[in-house]
Structures are given as C-alpha cells and as structure tokens.
Coordinates of C-alpha atoms in Angstrom, one line a residue:
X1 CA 3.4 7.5 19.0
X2 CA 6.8 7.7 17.8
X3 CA 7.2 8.9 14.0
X4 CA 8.9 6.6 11.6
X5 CA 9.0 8.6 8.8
X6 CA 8.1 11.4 6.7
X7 CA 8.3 11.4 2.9
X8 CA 7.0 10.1 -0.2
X9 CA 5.8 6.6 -0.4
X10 CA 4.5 4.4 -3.2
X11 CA 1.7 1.9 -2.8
X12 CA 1.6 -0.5 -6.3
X13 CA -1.1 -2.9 -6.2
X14 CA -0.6 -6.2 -9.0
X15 CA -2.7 -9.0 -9.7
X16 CA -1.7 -12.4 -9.1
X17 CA 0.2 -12.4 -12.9
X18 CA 2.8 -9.9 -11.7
X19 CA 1.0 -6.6 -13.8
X20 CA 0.6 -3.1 -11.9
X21 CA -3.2 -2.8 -12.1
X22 CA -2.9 0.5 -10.0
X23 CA -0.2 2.7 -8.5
X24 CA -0.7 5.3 -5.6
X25 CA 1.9 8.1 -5.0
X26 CA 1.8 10.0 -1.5
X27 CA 4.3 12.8 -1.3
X28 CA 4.4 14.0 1.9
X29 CA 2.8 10.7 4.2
X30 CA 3.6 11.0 7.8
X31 CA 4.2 6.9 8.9
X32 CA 4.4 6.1 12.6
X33 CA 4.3 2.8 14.8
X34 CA 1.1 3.4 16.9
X35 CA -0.6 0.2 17.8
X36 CA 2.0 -1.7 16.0
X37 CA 0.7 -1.0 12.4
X38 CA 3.1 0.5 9.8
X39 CA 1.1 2.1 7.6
X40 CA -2.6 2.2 6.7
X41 CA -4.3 3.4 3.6
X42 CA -7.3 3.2 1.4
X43 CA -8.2 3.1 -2.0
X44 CA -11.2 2.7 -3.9
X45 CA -11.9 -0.9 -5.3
X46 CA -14.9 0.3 -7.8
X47 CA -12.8 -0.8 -10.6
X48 CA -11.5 -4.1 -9.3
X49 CA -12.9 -7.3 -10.0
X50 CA -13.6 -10.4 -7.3
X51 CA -10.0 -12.0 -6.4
X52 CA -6.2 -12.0 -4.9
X53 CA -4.1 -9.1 -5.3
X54 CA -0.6 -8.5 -4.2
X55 CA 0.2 -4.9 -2.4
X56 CA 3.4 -3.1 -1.9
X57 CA 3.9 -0.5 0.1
X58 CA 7.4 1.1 -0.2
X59 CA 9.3 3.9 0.4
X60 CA 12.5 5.7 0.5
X61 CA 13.9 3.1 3.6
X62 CA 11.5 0.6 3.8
X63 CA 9.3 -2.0 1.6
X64 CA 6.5 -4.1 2.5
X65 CA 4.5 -7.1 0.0
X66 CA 1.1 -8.1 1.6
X67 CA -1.8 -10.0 -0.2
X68 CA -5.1 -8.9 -0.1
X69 CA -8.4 -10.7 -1.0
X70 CA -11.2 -8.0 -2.4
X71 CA -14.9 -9.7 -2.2
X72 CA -18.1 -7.1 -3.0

C-alpha cells in the first residue's frame, strides 16, 4: 500500500439543489491507493431523508464529486 497523502481533508455532502447539508473536516487523514480505492469514509445518515446527494471529497492536492443514493 503506497501512501498518497497525509493531511487534512474535507468531505461536503449537498443535495441535489447545490446547498451543503453537512460538512466533515478530518485533520490528520492518512489516504492511500490499496485496492484501487482513494478514500473511504462514513458518516451517519440518521438525519437524512430518502434521495440523491452529491459528495465531495477534497483536499489540499486533490478533489473528487461522487453521487450517492441513501435508501433506509
């Protein structure tokens, strides 16, 4: 496993009308390329409702947009 980074990283989270309905800081996250993934994370969804969100992972070199669909 070879190590990408080490640093802070932000993960925002929007819904599908562009507003931030949550933003995670990490300061010291430790990112490397094992098994091809990036990054990996988790957050609780308690507070979010059935749908499409948009997720962006970024840091001090780097950014990432992904959609996610959350169904309880």
């Amino acid at each position: 496993c070879e190590v990408i980074e080490l640093g802070k990283h932000k993960v925002e989270i929007y819904n599908l009308n562009g507003e931030i309905i949550k933003s995670i800081q990490f300061e010291h996250a430790l990112i490397t390329n094992t098994n091809n993934r990036i990054y990996d994370f988790t957050f609780n969804i308690d507070d979010f409702a059935n749908g499409m969100y948009i997720v962006r992972f970024s840091s001090q070199n780097r950014s990432k947009i992904s959609k996610i669909t959350i169904i309880k």
